[in-house]
Tab-separated table of C-alpha atoms in Angstrom:
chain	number	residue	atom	x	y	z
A	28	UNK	CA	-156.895	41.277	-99.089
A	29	UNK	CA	-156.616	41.440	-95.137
A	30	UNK	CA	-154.825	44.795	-94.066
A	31	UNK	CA	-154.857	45.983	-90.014
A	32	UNK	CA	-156.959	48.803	-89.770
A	33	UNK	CA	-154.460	50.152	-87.083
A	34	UNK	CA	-152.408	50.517	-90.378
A	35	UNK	CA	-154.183	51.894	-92.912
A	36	UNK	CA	-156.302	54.927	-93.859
A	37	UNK	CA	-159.200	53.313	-95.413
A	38	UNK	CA	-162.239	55.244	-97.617
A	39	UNK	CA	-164.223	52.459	-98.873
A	40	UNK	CA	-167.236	54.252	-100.723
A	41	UNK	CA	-167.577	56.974	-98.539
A	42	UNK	CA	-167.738	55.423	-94.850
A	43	UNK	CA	-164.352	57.106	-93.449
A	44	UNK	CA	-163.477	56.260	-90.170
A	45	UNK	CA	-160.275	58.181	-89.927
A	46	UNK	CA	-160.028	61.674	-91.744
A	47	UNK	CA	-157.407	63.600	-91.882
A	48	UNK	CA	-156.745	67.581	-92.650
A	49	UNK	CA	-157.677	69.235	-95.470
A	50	UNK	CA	-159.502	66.626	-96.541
A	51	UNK	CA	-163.655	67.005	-97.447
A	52	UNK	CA	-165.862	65.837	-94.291
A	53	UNK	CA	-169.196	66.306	-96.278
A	54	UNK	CA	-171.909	63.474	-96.433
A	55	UNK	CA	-170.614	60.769	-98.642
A	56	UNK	CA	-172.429	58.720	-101.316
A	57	UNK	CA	-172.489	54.835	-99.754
A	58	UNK	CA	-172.220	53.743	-103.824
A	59	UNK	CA	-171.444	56.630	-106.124
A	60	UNK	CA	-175.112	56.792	-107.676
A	61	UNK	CA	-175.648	59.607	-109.506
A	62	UNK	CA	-178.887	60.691	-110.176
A	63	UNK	CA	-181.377	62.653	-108.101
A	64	UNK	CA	-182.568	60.631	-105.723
A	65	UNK	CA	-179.121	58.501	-105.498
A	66	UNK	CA	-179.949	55.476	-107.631
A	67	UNK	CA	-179.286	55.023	-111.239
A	68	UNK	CA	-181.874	53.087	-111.613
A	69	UNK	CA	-183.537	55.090	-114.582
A	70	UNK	CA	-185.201	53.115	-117.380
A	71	UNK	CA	-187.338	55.407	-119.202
A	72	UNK	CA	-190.295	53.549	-118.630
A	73	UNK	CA	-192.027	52.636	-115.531
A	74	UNK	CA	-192.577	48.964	-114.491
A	75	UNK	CA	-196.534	49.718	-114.501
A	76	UNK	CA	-196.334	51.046	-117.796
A	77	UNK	CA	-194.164	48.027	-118.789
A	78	UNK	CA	-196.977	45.884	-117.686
A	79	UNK	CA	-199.966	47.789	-119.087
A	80	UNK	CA	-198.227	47.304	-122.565
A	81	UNK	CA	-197.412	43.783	-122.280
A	82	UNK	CA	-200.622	42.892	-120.991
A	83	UNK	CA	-202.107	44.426	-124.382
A	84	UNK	CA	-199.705	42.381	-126.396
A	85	UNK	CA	-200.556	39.151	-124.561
A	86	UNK	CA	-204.462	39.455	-125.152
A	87	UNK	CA	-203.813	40.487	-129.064
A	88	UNK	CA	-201.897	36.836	-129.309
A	89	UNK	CA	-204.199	34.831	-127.407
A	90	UNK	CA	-207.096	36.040	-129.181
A	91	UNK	CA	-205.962	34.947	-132.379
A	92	UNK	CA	-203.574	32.099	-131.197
A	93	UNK	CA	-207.031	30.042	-130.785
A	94	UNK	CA	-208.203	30.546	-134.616
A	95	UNK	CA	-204.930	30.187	-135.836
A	96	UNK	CA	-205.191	26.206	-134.328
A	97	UNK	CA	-208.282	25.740	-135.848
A	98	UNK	CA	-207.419	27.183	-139.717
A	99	UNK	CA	-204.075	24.908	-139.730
A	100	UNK	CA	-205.400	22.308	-138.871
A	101	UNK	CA	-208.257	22.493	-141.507
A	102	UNK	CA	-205.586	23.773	-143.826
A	103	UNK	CA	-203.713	21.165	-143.195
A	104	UNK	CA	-200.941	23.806	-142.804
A	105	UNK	CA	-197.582	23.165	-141.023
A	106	UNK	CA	-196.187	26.634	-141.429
A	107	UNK	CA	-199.617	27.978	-139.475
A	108	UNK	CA	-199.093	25.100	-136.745
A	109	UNK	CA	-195.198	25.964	-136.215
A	110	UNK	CA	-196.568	29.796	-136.156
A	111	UNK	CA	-199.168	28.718	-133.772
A	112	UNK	CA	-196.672	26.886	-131.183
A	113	UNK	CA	-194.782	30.056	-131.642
A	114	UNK	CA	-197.665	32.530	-130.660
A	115	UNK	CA	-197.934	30.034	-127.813
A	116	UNK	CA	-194.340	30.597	-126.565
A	117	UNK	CA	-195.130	33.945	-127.406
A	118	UNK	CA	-197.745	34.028	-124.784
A	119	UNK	CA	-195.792	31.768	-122.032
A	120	UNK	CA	-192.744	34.612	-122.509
A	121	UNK	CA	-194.685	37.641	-121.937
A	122	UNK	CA	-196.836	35.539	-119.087
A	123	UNK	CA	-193.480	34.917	-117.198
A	124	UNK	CA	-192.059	38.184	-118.628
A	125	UNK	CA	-195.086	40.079	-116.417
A	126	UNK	CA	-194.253	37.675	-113.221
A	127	UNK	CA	-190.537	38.702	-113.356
A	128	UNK	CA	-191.430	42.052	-113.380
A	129	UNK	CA	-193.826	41.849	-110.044
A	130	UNK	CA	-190.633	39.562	-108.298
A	131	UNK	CA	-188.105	42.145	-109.427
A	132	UNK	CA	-190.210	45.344	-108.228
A	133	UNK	CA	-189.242	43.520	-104.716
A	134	UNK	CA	-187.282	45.479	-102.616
A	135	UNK	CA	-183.969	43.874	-101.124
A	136	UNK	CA	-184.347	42.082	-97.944
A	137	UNK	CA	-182.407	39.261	-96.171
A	138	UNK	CA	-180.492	36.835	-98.597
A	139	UNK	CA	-181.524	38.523	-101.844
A	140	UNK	CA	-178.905	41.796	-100.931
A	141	UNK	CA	-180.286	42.901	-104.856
A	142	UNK	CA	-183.411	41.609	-104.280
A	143	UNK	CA	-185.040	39.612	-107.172
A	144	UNK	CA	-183.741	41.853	-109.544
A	145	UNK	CA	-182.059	38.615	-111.770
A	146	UNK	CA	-185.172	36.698	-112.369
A	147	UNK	CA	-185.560	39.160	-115.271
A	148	UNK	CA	-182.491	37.655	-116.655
A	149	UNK	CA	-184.345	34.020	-116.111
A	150	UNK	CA	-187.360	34.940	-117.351
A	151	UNK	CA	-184.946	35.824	-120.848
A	152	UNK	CA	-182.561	32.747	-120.534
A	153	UNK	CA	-186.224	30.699	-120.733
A	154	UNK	CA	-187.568	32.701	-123.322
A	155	UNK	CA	-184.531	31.721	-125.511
A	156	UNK	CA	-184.510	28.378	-124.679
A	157	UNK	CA	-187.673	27.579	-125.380
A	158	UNK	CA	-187.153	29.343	-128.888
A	159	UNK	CA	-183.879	27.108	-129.293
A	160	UNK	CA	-185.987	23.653	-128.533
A	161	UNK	CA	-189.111	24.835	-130.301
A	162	UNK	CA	-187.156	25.199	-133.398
A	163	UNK	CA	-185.605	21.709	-132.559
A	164	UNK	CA	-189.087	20.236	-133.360
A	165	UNK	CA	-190.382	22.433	-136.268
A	166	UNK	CA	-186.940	21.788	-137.972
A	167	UNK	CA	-188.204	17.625	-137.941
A	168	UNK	CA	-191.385	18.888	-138.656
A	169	UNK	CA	-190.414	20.498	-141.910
A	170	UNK	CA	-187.917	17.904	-143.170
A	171	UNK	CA	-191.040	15.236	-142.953
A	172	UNK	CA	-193.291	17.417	-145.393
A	173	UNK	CA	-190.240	18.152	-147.957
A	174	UNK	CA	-190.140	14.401	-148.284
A	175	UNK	CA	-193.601	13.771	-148.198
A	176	UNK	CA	-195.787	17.093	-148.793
A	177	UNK	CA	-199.850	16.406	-148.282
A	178	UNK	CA	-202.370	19.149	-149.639
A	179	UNK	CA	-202.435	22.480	-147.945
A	180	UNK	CA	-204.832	24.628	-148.593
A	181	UNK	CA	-203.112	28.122	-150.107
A	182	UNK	CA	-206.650	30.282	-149.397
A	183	UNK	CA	-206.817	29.610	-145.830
A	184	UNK	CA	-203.029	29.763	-145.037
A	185	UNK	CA	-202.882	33.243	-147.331
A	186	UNK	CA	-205.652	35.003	-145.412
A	187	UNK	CA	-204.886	33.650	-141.716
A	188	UNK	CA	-201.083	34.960	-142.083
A	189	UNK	CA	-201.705	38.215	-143.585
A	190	UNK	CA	-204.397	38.133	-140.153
A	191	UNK	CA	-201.423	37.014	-138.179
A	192	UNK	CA	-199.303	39.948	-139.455
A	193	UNK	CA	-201.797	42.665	-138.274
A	194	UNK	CA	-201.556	40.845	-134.903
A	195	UNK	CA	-197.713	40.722	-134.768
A	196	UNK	CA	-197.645	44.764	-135.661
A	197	UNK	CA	-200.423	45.836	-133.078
A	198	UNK	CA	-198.057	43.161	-130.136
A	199	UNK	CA	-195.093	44.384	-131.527
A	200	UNK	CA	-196.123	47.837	-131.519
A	201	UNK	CA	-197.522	47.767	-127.973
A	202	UNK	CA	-194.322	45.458	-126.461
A	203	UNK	CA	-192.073	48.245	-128.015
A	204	UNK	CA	-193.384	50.764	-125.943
A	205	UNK	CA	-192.431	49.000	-122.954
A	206	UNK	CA	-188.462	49.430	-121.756
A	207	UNK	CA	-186.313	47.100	-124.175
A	208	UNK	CA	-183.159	48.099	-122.159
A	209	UNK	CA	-184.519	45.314	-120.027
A	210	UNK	CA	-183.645	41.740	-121.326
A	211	UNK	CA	-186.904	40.130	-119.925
A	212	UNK	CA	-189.043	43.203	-122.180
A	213	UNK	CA	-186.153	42.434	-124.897
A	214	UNK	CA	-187.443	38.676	-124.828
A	215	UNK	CA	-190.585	38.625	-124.957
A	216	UNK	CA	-190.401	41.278	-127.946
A	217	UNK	CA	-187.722	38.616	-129.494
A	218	UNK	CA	-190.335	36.241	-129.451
A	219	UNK	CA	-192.875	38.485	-131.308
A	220	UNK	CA	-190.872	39.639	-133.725
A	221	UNK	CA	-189.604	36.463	-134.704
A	222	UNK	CA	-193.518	35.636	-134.889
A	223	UNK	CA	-194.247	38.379	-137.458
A	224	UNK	CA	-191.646	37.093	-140.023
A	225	UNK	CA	-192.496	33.807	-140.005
A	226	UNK	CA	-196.208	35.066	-140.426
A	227	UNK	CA	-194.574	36.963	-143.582
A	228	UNK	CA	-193.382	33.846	-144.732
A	229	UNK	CA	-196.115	31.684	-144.231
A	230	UNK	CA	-198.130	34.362	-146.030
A	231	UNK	CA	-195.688	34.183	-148.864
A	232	UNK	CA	-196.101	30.440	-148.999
A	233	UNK	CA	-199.951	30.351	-148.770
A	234	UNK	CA	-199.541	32.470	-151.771
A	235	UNK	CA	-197.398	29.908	-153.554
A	236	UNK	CA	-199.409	27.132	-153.073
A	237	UNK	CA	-202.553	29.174	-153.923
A	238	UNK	CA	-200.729	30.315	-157.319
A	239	UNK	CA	-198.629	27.521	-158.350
A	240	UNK	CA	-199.917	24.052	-156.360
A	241	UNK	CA	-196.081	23.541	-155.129
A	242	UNK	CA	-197.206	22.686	-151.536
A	243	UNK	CA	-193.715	22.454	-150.313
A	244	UNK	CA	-193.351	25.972	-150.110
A	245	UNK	CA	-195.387	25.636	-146.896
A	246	UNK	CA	-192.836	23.640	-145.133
A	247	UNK	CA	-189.970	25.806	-146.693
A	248	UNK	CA	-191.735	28.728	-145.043
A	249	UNK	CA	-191.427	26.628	-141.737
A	250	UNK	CA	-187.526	26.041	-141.695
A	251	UNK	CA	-187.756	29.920	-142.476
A	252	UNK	CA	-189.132	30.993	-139.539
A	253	UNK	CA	-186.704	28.200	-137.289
A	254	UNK	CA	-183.939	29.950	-138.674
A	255	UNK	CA	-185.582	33.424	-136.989
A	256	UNK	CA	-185.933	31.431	-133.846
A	257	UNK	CA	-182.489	30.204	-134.174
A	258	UNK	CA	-180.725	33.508	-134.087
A	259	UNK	CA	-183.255	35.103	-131.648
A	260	UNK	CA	-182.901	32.446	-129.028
A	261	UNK	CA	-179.524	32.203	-129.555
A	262	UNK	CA	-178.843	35.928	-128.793
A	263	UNK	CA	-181.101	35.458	-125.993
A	264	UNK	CA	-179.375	33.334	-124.432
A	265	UNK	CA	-176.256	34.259	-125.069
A	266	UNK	CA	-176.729	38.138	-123.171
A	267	UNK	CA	-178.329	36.116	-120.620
A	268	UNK	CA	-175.235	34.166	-119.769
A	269	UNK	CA	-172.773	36.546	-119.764
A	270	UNK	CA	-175.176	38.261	-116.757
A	271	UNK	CA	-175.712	35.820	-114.770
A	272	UNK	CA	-171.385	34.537	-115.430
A	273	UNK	CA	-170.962	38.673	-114.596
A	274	UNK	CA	-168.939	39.574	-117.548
A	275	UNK	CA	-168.873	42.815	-118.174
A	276	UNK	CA	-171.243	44.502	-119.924
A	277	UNK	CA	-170.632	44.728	-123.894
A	278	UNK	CA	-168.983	47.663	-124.709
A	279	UNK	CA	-166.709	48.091	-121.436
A	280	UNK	CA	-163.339	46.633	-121.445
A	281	UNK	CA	-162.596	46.248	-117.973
A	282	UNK	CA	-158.739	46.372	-118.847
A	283	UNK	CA	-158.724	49.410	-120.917
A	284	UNK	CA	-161.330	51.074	-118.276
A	285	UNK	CA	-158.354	49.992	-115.623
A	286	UNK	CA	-156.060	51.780	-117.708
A	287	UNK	CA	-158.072	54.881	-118.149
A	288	UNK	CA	-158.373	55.607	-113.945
A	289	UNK	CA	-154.476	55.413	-113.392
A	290	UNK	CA	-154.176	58.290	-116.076
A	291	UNK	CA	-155.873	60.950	-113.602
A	292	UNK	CA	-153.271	62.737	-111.577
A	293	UNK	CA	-152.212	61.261	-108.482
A	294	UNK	CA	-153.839	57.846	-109.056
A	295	UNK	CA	-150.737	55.652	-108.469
A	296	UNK	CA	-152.420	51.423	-109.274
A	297	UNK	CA	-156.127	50.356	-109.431
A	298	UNK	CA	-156.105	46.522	-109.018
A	299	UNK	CA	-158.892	44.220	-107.682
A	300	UNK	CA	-161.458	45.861	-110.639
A	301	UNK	CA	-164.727	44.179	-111.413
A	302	UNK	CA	-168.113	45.375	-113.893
A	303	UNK	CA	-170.709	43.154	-114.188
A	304	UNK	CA	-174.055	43.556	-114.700
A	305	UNK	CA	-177.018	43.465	-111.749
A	306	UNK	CA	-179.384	42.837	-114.455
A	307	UNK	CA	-180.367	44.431	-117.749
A	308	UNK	CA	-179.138	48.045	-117.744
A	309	UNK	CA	-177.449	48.336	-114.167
A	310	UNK	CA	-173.792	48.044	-114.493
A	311	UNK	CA	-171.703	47.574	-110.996
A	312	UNK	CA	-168.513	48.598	-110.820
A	313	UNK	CA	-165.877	48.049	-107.747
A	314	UNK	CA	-162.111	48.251	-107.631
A	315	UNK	CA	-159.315	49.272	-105.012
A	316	UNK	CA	-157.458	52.124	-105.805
A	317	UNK	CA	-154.308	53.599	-104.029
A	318	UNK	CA	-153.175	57.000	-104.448
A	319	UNK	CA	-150.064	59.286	-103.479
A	320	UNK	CA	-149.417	60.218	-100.238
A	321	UNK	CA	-151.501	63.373	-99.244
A	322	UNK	CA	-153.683	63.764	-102.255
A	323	UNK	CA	-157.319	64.443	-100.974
A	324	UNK	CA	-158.846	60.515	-101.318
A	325	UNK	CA	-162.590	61.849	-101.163
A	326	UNK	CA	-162.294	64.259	-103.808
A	327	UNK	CA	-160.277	62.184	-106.302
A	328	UNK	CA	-162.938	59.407	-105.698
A	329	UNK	CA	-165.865	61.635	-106.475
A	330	UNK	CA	-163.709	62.526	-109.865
A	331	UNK	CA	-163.385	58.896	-110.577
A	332	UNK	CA	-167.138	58.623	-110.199
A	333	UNK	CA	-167.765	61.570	-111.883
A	334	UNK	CA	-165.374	59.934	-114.693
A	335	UNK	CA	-167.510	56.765	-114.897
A	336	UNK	CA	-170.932	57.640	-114.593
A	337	UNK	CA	-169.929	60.173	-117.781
A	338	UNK	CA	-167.944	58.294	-120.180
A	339	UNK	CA	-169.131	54.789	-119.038
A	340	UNK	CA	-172.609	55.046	-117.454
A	341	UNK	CA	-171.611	53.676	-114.354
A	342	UNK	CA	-173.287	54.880	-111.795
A	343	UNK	CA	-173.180	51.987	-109.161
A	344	UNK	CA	-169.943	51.883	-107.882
A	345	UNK	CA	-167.779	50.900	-104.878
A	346	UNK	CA	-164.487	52.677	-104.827
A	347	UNK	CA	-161.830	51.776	-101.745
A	348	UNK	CA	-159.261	54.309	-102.276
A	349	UNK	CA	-156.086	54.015	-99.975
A	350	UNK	CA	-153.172	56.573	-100.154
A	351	UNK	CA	-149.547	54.493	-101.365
A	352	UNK	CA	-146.194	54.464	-100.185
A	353	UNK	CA	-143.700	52.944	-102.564
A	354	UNK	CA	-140.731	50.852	-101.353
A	355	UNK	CA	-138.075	53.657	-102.279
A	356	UNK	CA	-140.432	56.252	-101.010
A	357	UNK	CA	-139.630	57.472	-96.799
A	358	UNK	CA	-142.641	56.602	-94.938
A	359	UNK	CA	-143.620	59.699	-92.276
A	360	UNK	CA	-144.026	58.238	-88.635
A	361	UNK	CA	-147.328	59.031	-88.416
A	362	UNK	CA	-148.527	57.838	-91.981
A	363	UNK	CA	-151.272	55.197	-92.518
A	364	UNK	CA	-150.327	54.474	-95.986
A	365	UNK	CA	-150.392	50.783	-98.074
A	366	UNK	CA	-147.784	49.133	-100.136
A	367	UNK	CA	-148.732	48.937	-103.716
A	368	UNK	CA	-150.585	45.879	-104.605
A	369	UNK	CA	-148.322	42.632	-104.465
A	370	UNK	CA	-147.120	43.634	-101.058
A	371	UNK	CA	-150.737	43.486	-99.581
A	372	UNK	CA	-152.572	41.523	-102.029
A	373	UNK	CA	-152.072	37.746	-101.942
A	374	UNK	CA	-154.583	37.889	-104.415
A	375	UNK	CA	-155.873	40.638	-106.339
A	376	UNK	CA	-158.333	39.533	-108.606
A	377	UNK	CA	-156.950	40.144	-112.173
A	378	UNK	CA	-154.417	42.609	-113.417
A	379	UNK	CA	-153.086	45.697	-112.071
A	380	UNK	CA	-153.280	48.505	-113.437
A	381	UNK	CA	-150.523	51.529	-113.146
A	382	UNK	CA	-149.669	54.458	-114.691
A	383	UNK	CA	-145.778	55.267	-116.531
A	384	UNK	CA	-142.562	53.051	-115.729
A	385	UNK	CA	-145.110	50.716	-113.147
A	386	UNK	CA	-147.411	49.980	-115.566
A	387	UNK	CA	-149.309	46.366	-116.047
C-alpha cells in the first residue's frame, strides 16, 4: 500500500514523525511488548534449564538403548527391536532438540531479522517425520511375524520392558520439566512418551507369550506402538506446518479478532491483519488501522495493545494507525488524513474489517 508521506499522518508502532496537539509525545514501544523488560519472550523455563533436563533424559535412553539391542535380539523379540529403533529416534530427537536450542539462543543479526529462532520448529517437523517413516517399517515388520511368528522368548521380553518403563518415567519425568510450550521440547517428549506405551505393550505381550505360548502377541504389541507413533508424528507435524505456512496460532481467529478491534470507540476499519507464529509460543501480530479524525492515534494504539496482550496474549505487535476521512465526510485544509481502505489499498491482504453500516 504506497501512500505520500506529504499526505498522511503516519504512527507505525510508535516511530511518529509528525505529531500533532494534544496528542501523547512520550517514548513509544517500537513493537507493543509487554512485559518488563519489553519482550514477551517469557517461557517459564530457561533455555539452560531446558538443556540440563534434556541432557538427563538423553543419557537415561542411551544407557539402556544398548541392552535393549542385545535382549531382542536374543529374545528374538520384534516388539523390543521396534522399541529399540524408537529409543534410538528418541535419542536423535532430543540430540537435535539440544542443537536447536544453542542455534535459537542466537541473537538476530543480518539475514536472520528473528534470528534462528525457527529451527526449533525443524528440529519438531524432523522429529515427526522420522516417527511417521519409522512406523512405515515396523508396520512391515509386524505384518511378516503375524504370518509367520518364530519363538520369542516371553521372560526376557517381560523383564526388559517393565526395565524400559522405569526408563521412559525417569526421561519422561526429567523432559517434562523442561518448557513444553516449545514444539522442539514438545517433540522430543512426543517421542518418549510414545516410547513408554509401547514399552507397556511390549510388557503386556512378553507376558502373553510367557503365560499362554501365543507368540503373536509380540508383533501385535508392535503395530500397537506404530499406531502411538502414528498420531504423535502426525500431530507433530502437523503444528509444525501451520508455523512455518504462518497460520495463525490455534485458538485465534484472525477474522473474529478483526472484528473485535473495530468495536473500540473511534476505530473506524482494520484491514491488512496478519498472526502467525515466530515459533512455539511467540505470536506476531500486525495490521493497519485507521481511525476518526482527531481521536488521539497513540493512545488508542496502546488500548489496542493493551486489548491483545490481555485477551489474546499478543504481545508482539506492529500497529500502523492512520486517522480516516470518509468520502461524504469535509476534509479540513490542513488535514493529513487517508481514505478508508479500497481507496488506498490496491491490495490489502484479506478482509476488512469495520464497525456498523461499513462492516465486512
Amino acid at each position: 500500500m504506497a501512500t505520500d508521506a506529504s499526505e498522511v499522518h503516519e504512527h507505525n508502532g510508535g516511530s511518529e514523525q509528525d505529531h500533532e496537539p494534544g496528542h501523547d509525545h512520550a517514548p513509544e514501544r517500537g513493537h507493543g511488548h509487554g512485559s518488563e523488560n519489553g519482550h514477551g519472550h517469557g517461557h517459564g523455563v530457561a533455555t539452560d534449564a531446558d538443556q540440563r533436563w534434556l541432557s538427563i533424559a538423553l543419557a537415561l535412553i542411551s544407557a539402556f538403548l544398548v541392552g535393549e539391542v542385545v535382549v531382542g535380539i536374543v529374545a528374538n523379540s520384534l516388539a523390543l527391536l521396534s522399541d529399540a529403533a524408537h529409543m534410538l529416534t528418541d535419542a536423535a530427537s532430543i540430540v537435535l532438540a539440544l542443537v536447536a536450542m544453542r542455534l535459537s539462543a542466537r541473537p538476530a543479526r543480518g539475514i536472520f531479522t528473528y534470528g534462528l529462532r525457527r529451527t526449533e520448529i525443524l528440529s519438531a517437523q524432523a522429529n515427526g517425520l522420522t516417527l511417521l517413516l519409522l512406523s512405515v517399517w515396523l508396520t512391515y515388520e509386524a505384518i511378516k511375524r503375524l504370518l509367520d511368528p518364530g519363538p520369542v522368548a516371553g521372560g526376557l521380553v517381560l523383564i526388559t520392558a517393565v526395565v524400559g518403563v522405569v526408563v521412559n518415567v525417569l526421561a519422561a519425568w526429567a523432559i517434562s520439566k523442561a518448557n513444553r510450550t516449545s514444539l522442539n521440547v514438545e517433540g522430543a517428549f512426543q517421542h518418549i512418551l510414545t516410547d513408554l506405551y509401547g514399552f507397556i505393550a511390549t510388557a503386556v505381550a512378553g507376558l502373553v507369550v510367557l503365560l499362554t505360548g501365543f507368540t503373536r502377541a509380540d508383533a501385535i504389541a508392535s503395530l500397537i506402538v506404530v499406531v502411538l507413533m502414528v498420531r504423535a508424528g502426525t500431530g507433530l507435524v502437523r503444528d509444525a506446518g501451520r508455523i512455518f505456512l504462518e497460520a495463525a496460532p490455534s485458538g485465534v481467529d484472525p477474522d473474529a479478532l478483526g472484528d473485535r478491534l473495530v468495536t473500540l470507540p473511534s476505530v473506524d476499519e482494520v484491514h491488512d491483519l496478519h498472526v502467525w507464529q515466530i515459533t512455539s509460543g511467540q505470536t506476531a501480530l500486525s495490521a493497519h488501522v485507521l481511525v476518526e479524525a482527531g481521536t488521539d492515534c497513540h493512545g488508542l494504539r496502546r488500548d489496542l495493545e493493551r486489548l491483545l496482550a490481555t485477551d489474546y496474549a499478543i504481545t508482539h505487535t506492529t500497529l500502523q494507525v492512520d486517522h480516516a476521512v470518509r468520502p461524504s465526510e469535509p476534509t479540513p485544509a490542513d488535514a493529513q488524513l487517508l481514505p478508508l481502505a479500497e481507496q488506498h489499498c490496491a491490495d490489502t491482504h484479506g478482509p476488512v474489517h469495520r464497525e456498523g453500516p461499513h462492516a465486512h
